[in-house]
Amino acid sequence: MTAEAILVTGAAGFIGSHYVRTLLGAGSGFEPSFESGGAAGAPRVTVLDKMTYAGNPANLAAVRDHPACTVVTGDICDAGLVEELMGHHRYVVNFAAESHVDRSIAGAGDFMTTNVLGTHTLLDAALRAGVRTFVQVSTDEVYGSLAAGSWTETAPLLPNSPYAASKAAADLIALACHRTHGLDVRITRCSNTYGHHQYPEKLIPLFVTRLLRGLKVPLYGDGLNVREWLHVDDHVRAIELVRTAGRPGEVYNVGGGTELTNRELTGRLLAACGAGWEMVEQVADRKGHDRRYSLDCTKIRQELGYRPRTDFATGLAETVAWYRDNRHWWERAW
Ligand code: NAD
């Protein structure tokens, strides 16, 4: 296998599969540069995914038969397998994670194992194999919650949920690997991401798929928690920019720029699905529910010329249409 190959973990999930489809010319996230691809054009991509409930081989259907794509079912915590694969790759993009906050509140064991130990296993193998660049895909949730203003990349990490704590731990381990051993680690901290192929446990696909089935949607607490929304195209474009043009040891915030309370977002989803407020059921608030997230994205804008491109209204309408047209994809989850 060419030394220019990319190992993409967790790529049967929502964002990772979009990244791989786009890298191989079958997605809408960015113009693949093919800078790492050699004569054949497309880069060589190996997907490593455990295929948990969130990993769906159907997400990779568009690239499964692509000659530059190999899909390996396996665990990032499996040191032997990771070591075997790592030797054949120059780049790593680590999407693999347990990613749902509510599940981490119900039980955090898998979050610590995959998000913390799994990331360590990958970094350790990457170091020994002489990997050129390791991109750790992280989240704005590591910063905690803030009432006003926006976090820069130097803000302290004050995670509140077990999910966020496990991601913060992974960030710190990755940065330590850079500072101690010199591995070229780059971290992206992205805001809430939406788009097609997102498992229907997260707010937007949960609400849309429930409304499409004529079911009520559960709104946490007073509904005034604020999140910043980023389209999956813009998320994977930022990751690719950081992989190819970012700097070693640096963290890049990637915000969507559209801040909405959950109540405002619910209003838009009801309108998009032709439903009224009688379809909303107010439920007890999530434990430790962060009030507001907001990212200062000056660094990635000034250094890498990045800006999100997808207008939220357009992206949301397309997302709702996709769930309406692809019931077979999400009905498997119920
Ligand atoms: P997802 O839950 O849709 O997908 C996660 C994937 O990881 C699945 O395919 C799953 O099978 C795989 N996986 C889980 N444990 C594994 C293990 N031990 N070994 C190998 N594979 C494993 O998640 P997503 O929404 O696509 O998120 C991808 C990454 O982006 C995560 O690291 C997440 O923390 C981060 N992120 C997500 C968002 C968001 O809004 N979804 C925002 C910012 C950052």
PDB file of C-alpha atoms in Angstrom, residues 175-331:
ATOM      1  CA  LEU A 175      -1.310  17.187  22.766  1.00  0.00           C
ATOM      2  CA  ALA A 176       1.008  15.479  25.256  1.00  0.00           C
ATOM      3  CA  CYS A 177       2.045  13.071  22.513  1.00  0.00           C
ATOM      4  CA  HIS A 178       2.976  16.048  20.364  1.00  0.00           C
ATOM      5  CA  ARG A 179       4.845  17.913  23.090  1.00  0.00           C
ATOM      6  CA  THR A 180       6.668  14.899  24.509  1.00  0.00           C
ATOM      7  CA  HIS A 181       7.357  12.853  21.410  1.00  0.00           C
ATOM      8  CA  GLY A 182       6.988  15.347  18.564  1.00  0.00           C
ATOM      9  CA  LEU A 183       4.142  13.530  16.785  1.00  0.00           C
ATOM     10  CA  ASP A 184       2.392  15.907  14.373  1.00  0.00           C
ATOM     11  CA  VAL A 185      -0.997  16.011  16.081  1.00  0.00           C
ATOM     12  CA  ARG A 186      -3.698  18.487  15.013  1.00  0.00           C
ATOM     13  CA  ILE A 187      -7.024  18.856  16.810  1.00  0.00           C
ATOM     14  CA  THR A 188     -10.334  20.143  15.474  1.00  0.00           C
ATOM     15  CA  ARG A 189     -13.013  21.242  17.946  1.00  0.00           C
ATOM     16  CA  CYS A 190     -16.267  21.494  16.055  1.00  0.00           C
ATOM     17  CA  SER A 191     -19.706  22.626  17.090  1.00  0.00           C
ATOM     18  CA  ASN A 192     -22.936  20.602  16.838  1.00  0.00           C
ATOM     19  CA  THR A 193     -23.047  19.050  13.400  1.00  0.00           C
ATOM     20  CA  TYR A 194     -26.129  18.252  11.329  1.00  0.00           C
ATOM     21  CA  GLY A 195     -26.859  16.724   7.942  1.00  0.00           C
ATOM     22  CA  HIS A 196     -27.898  13.480   6.286  1.00  0.00           C
ATOM     23  CA  HIS A 197     -26.846  10.033   7.616  1.00  0.00           C
ATOM     24  CA  GLN A 198     -26.872  11.128  11.285  1.00  0.00           C
ATOM     25  CA  TYR A 199     -28.116   8.398  13.607  1.00  0.00           C
ATOM     26  CA  PRO A 200     -31.583   9.352  14.888  1.00  0.00           C
ATOM     27  CA  GLU A 201     -30.642   9.772  18.526  1.00  0.00           C
ATOM     28  CA  LYS A 202     -29.236  13.301  18.112  1.00  0.00           C
ATOM     29  CA  LEU A 203     -31.660  16.208  18.286  1.00  0.00           C
ATOM     30  CA  ILE A 204     -32.254  17.044  14.619  1.00  0.00           C
ATOM     31  CA  PRO A 205     -32.667  13.516  13.202  1.00  0.00           C
ATOM     32  CA  LEU A 206     -34.511  12.392  16.356  1.00  0.00           C
ATOM     33  CA  PHE A 207     -37.075  15.155  16.040  1.00  0.00           C
ATOM     34  CA  VAL A 208     -37.420  14.842  12.267  1.00  0.00           C
ATOM     35  CA  THR A 209     -37.858  11.072  12.261  1.00  0.00           C
ATOM     36  CA  ARG A 210     -40.355  11.210  15.138  1.00  0.00           C
ATOM     37  CA  LEU A 211     -42.385  13.937  13.417  1.00  0.00           C
ATOM     38  CA  LEU A 212     -42.328  11.973  10.155  1.00  0.00           C
ATOM     39  CA  ARG A 213     -43.870   9.061  12.079  1.00  0.00           C
ATOM     40  CA  GLY A 214     -46.482  11.299  13.694  1.00  0.00           C
ATOM     41  CA  LEU A 215     -44.877  11.065  17.156  1.00  0.00           C
ATOM     42  CA  LYS A 216     -44.311  13.839  19.676  1.00  0.00           C
ATOM     43  CA  VAL A 217     -40.804  15.184  20.248  1.00  0.00           C
ATOM     44  CA  PRO A 218     -39.166  15.564  23.695  1.00  0.00           C
ATOM     45  CA  LEU A 219     -37.814  19.041  24.470  1.00  0.00           C
ATOM     46  CA  TYR A 220     -35.436  19.187  27.442  1.00  0.00           C
ATOM     47  CA  GLY A 221     -36.221  21.615  30.301  1.00  0.00           C
ATOM     48  CA  ASP A 222     -37.091  25.183  29.293  1.00  0.00           C
ATOM     49  CA  GLY A 223     -35.631  24.633  25.809  1.00  0.00           C
ATOM     50  CA  LEU A 224     -33.343  27.640  26.171  1.00  0.00           C
ATOM     51  CA  ASN A 225     -30.021  25.799  25.906  1.00  0.00           C
ATOM     52  CA  VAL A 226     -28.050  27.333  23.051  1.00  0.00           C
ATOM     53  CA  ARG A 227     -26.068  25.354  20.479  1.00  0.00           C
ATOM     54  CA  GLU A 228     -24.107  26.463  17.442  1.00  0.00           C
ATOM     55  CA  TRP A 229     -24.922  24.495  14.278  1.00  0.00           C
ATOM     56  CA  LEU A 230     -22.470  23.381  11.593  1.00  0.00           C
ATOM     57  CA  HIS A 231     -23.366  21.518   8.398  1.00  0.00           C
ATOM     58  CA  VAL A 232     -21.501  18.231   7.905  1.00  0.00           C
ATOM     59  CA  ASP A 233     -20.074  19.503   4.576  1.00  0.00           C
ATOM     60  CA  ASP A 234     -18.471  22.384   6.438  1.00  0.00           C
ATOM     61  CA  HIS A 235     -17.262  20.108   9.222  1.00  0.00           C
ATOM     62  CA  VAL A 236     -15.406  17.693   6.913  1.00  0.00           C
ATOM     63  CA  ARG A 237     -13.998  20.554   4.820  1.00  0.00           C
ATOM     64  CA  ALA A 238     -12.482  22.031   7.974  1.00  0.00           C
ATOM     65  CA  ILE A 239     -10.971  18.678   8.947  1.00  0.00           C
ATOM     66  CA  GLU A 240      -9.403  18.253   5.510  1.00  0.00           C
ATOM     67  CA  LEU A 241      -8.035  21.792   5.626  1.00  0.00           C
ATOM     68  CA  VAL A 242      -6.466  21.152   9.011  1.00  0.00           C
ATOM     69  CA  ARG A 243      -5.027  17.819   7.836  1.00  0.00           C
ATOM     70  CA  THR A 244      -3.443  19.315   4.743  1.00  0.00           C
ATOM     71  CA  ALA A 245      -2.627  22.899   5.779  1.00  0.00           C
ATOM     72  CA  GLY A 246      -2.820  23.126   9.573  1.00  0.00           C
ATOM     73  CA  ARG A 247       0.171  23.269  11.908  1.00  0.00           C
ATOM     74  CA  PRO A 248       1.506  20.502  14.154  1.00  0.00           C
ATOM     75  CA  GLY A 249       0.418  20.677  17.787  1.00  0.00           C
ATOM     76  CA  GLU A 250      -2.347  23.183  17.079  1.00  0.00           C
ATOM     77  CA  VAL A 251      -6.020  23.198  18.004  1.00  0.00           C
ATOM     78  CA  TYR A 252      -8.590  24.697  15.626  1.00  0.00           C
ATOM     79  CA  ASN A 253     -12.108  25.687  16.636  1.00  0.00           C
ATOM     80  CA  VAL A 254     -14.705  25.135  13.906  1.00  0.00           C
ATOM     81  CA  GLY A 255     -18.053  26.777  14.575  1.00  0.00           C
ATOM     82  CA  GLY A 256     -21.101  26.879  12.397  1.00  0.00           C
ATOM     83  CA  GLY A 257     -21.974  30.457  13.247  1.00  0.00           C
ATOM     84  CA  THR A 258     -25.692  29.747  13.686  1.00  0.00           C
ATOM     85  CA  GLU A 259     -26.555  29.922  17.386  1.00  0.00           C
ATOM     86  CA  LEU A 260     -30.068  28.789  18.270  1.00  0.00           C
ATOM     87  CA  THR A 261     -31.882  27.829  21.431  1.00  0.00           C
ATOM     88  CA  ASN A 262     -33.293  24.312  21.306  1.00  0.00           C
ATOM     89  CA  ARG A 263     -36.734  25.932  21.373  1.00  0.00           C
ATOM     90  CA  GLU A 264     -35.937  28.004  18.263  1.00  0.00           C
ATOM     91  CA  LEU A 265     -34.554  24.952  16.508  1.00  0.00           C
ATOM     92  CA  THR A 266     -37.650  22.957  17.454  1.00  0.00           C
ATOM     93  CA  GLY A 267     -39.821  25.670  15.896  1.00  0.00           C
ATOM     94  CA  ARG A 268     -37.906  25.383  12.637  1.00  0.00           C
ATOM     95  CA  LEU A 269     -38.134  21.578  12.623  1.00  0.00           C
ATOM     96  CA  LEU A 270     -41.873  21.669  13.303  1.00  0.00           C
ATOM     97  CA  ALA A 271     -42.327  24.082  10.397  1.00  0.00           C
ATOM     98  CA  ALA A 272     -40.160  21.955   8.087  1.00  0.00           C
ATOM     99  CA  CYS A 273     -42.221  18.857   8.939  1.00  0.00           C
ATOM    100  CA  GLY A 274     -45.590  20.617   8.796  1.00  0.00           C
ATOM    101  CA  ALA A 275     -46.313  20.034  12.507  1.00  0.00           C
ATOM    102  CA  GLY A 276     -47.446  22.331  15.338  1.00  0.00           C
ATOM    103  CA  TRP A 277     -46.337  22.932  18.930  1.00  0.00           C
ATOM    104  CA  GLU A 278     -48.879  20.357  20.167  1.00  0.00           C
ATOM    105  CA  MET A 279     -46.342  17.781  18.943  1.00  0.00           C
ATOM    106  CA  VAL A 280     -43.798  18.958  21.545  1.00  0.00           C
ATOM    107  CA  GLU A 281     -43.573  17.327  24.942  1.00  0.00           C
ATOM    108  CA  GLN A 282     -41.555  19.187  27.564  1.00  0.00           C
ATOM    109  CA  VAL A 283     -39.453  16.649  29.492  1.00  0.00           C
ATOM    110  CA  ALA A 284     -37.191  16.865  32.549  1.00  0.00           C
ATOM    111  CA  ASP A 285     -33.894  18.501  31.734  1.00  0.00           C
ATOM    112  CA  ARG A 286     -30.809  16.429  30.927  1.00  0.00           C
ATOM    113  CA  LYS A 287     -28.560  16.031  33.995  1.00  0.00           C
ATOM    114  CA  GLY A 288     -25.734  18.590  33.958  1.00  0.00           C
ATOM    115  CA  HIS A 289     -27.114  20.106  30.741  1.00  0.00           C
ATOM    116  CA  ASP A 290     -24.666  22.728  29.425  1.00  0.00           C
ATOM    117  CA  ARG A 291     -26.463  26.010  28.866  1.00  0.00           C
ATOM    118  CA  ARG A 292     -24.564  27.487  25.974  1.00  0.00           C
ATOM    119  CA  TYR A 293     -21.662  26.694  23.634  1.00  0.00           C
ATOM    120  CA  SER A 294     -20.024  29.255  21.382  1.00  0.00           C
ATOM    121  CA  LEU A 295     -16.737  29.086  19.482  1.00  0.00           C
ATOM    122  CA  ASP A 296     -14.407  31.899  18.455  1.00  0.00           C
ATOM    123  CA  CYS A 297     -13.181  30.788  15.026  1.00  0.00           C
ATOM    124  CA  THR A 298     -10.761  33.627  14.289  1.00  0.00           C
ATOM    125  CA  LYS A 299      -7.776  31.274  14.201  1.00  0.00           C
ATOM    126  CA  ILE A 300      -8.982  28.909  11.462  1.00  0.00           C
ATOM    127  CA  ARG A 301     -10.411  31.831   9.503  1.00  0.00           C
ATOM    128  CA  GLN A 302      -7.203  33.875   9.566  1.00  0.00           C
ATOM    129  CA  GLU A 303      -4.735  31.024   9.319  1.00  0.00           C
ATOM    130  CA  LEU A 304      -6.471  28.703   6.877  1.00  0.00           C
ATOM    131  CA  GLY A 305      -9.042  30.989   5.237  1.00  0.00           C
ATOM    132  CA  TYR A 306     -11.900  28.803   6.471  1.00  0.00           C
ATOM    133  CA  ARG A 307     -15.519  29.859   6.665  1.00  0.00           C
ATOM    134  CA  PRO A 308     -18.631  27.687   6.801  1.00  0.00           C
ATOM    135  CA  ARG A 309     -20.441  27.853   3.462  1.00  0.00           C
ATOM    136  CA  THR A 310     -23.787  26.181   4.061  1.00  0.00           C
ATOM    137  CA  ASP A 311     -26.562  28.549   4.990  1.00  0.00           C
ATOM    138  CA  PHE A 312     -28.461  27.003   7.918  1.00  0.00           C
ATOM    139  CA  ALA A 313     -31.955  27.328   6.408  1.00  0.00           C
ATOM    140  CA  THR A 314     -30.838  25.614   3.198  1.00  0.00           C
ATOM    141  CA  GLY A 315     -28.869  22.918   5.000  1.00  0.00           C
ATOM    142  CA  LEU A 316     -31.741  22.169   7.346  1.00  0.00           C
ATOM    143  CA  ALA A 317     -34.296  21.960   4.517  1.00  0.00           C
ATOM    144  CA  GLU A 318     -32.028  19.541   2.611  1.00  0.00           C
ATOM    145  CA  THR A 319     -31.491  17.455   5.738  1.00  0.00           C
ATOM    146  CA  VAL A 320     -35.212  17.163   6.467  1.00  0.00           C
ATOM    147  CA  ALA A 321     -35.832  16.237   2.818  1.00  0.00           C
ATOM    148  CA  TRP A 322     -33.173  13.519   3.027  1.00  0.00           C
ATOM    149  CA  TYR A 323     -34.808  11.907   6.076  1.00  0.00           C
ATOM    150  CA  ARG A 324     -38.189  12.132   4.346  1.00  0.00           C
ATOM    151  CA  ASP A 325     -36.771  10.390   1.251  1.00  0.00           C
ATOM    152  CA  ASN A 326     -34.658   7.777   3.044  1.00  0.00           C
ATOM    153  CA  ARG A 327     -36.936   6.089   5.564  1.00  0.00           C
ATOM    154  CA  HIS A 328     -35.318   2.726   4.842  1.00  0.00           C
ATOM    155  CA  TRP A 329     -32.037   4.129   6.215  1.00  0.00           C
ATOM    156  CA  TRP A 330     -33.376   5.317   9.563  1.00  0.00           C
ATOM    157  CA  GLU A 331     -36.148   2.805  10.169  1.00  0.00           C
TER     158      GLU A 331
END
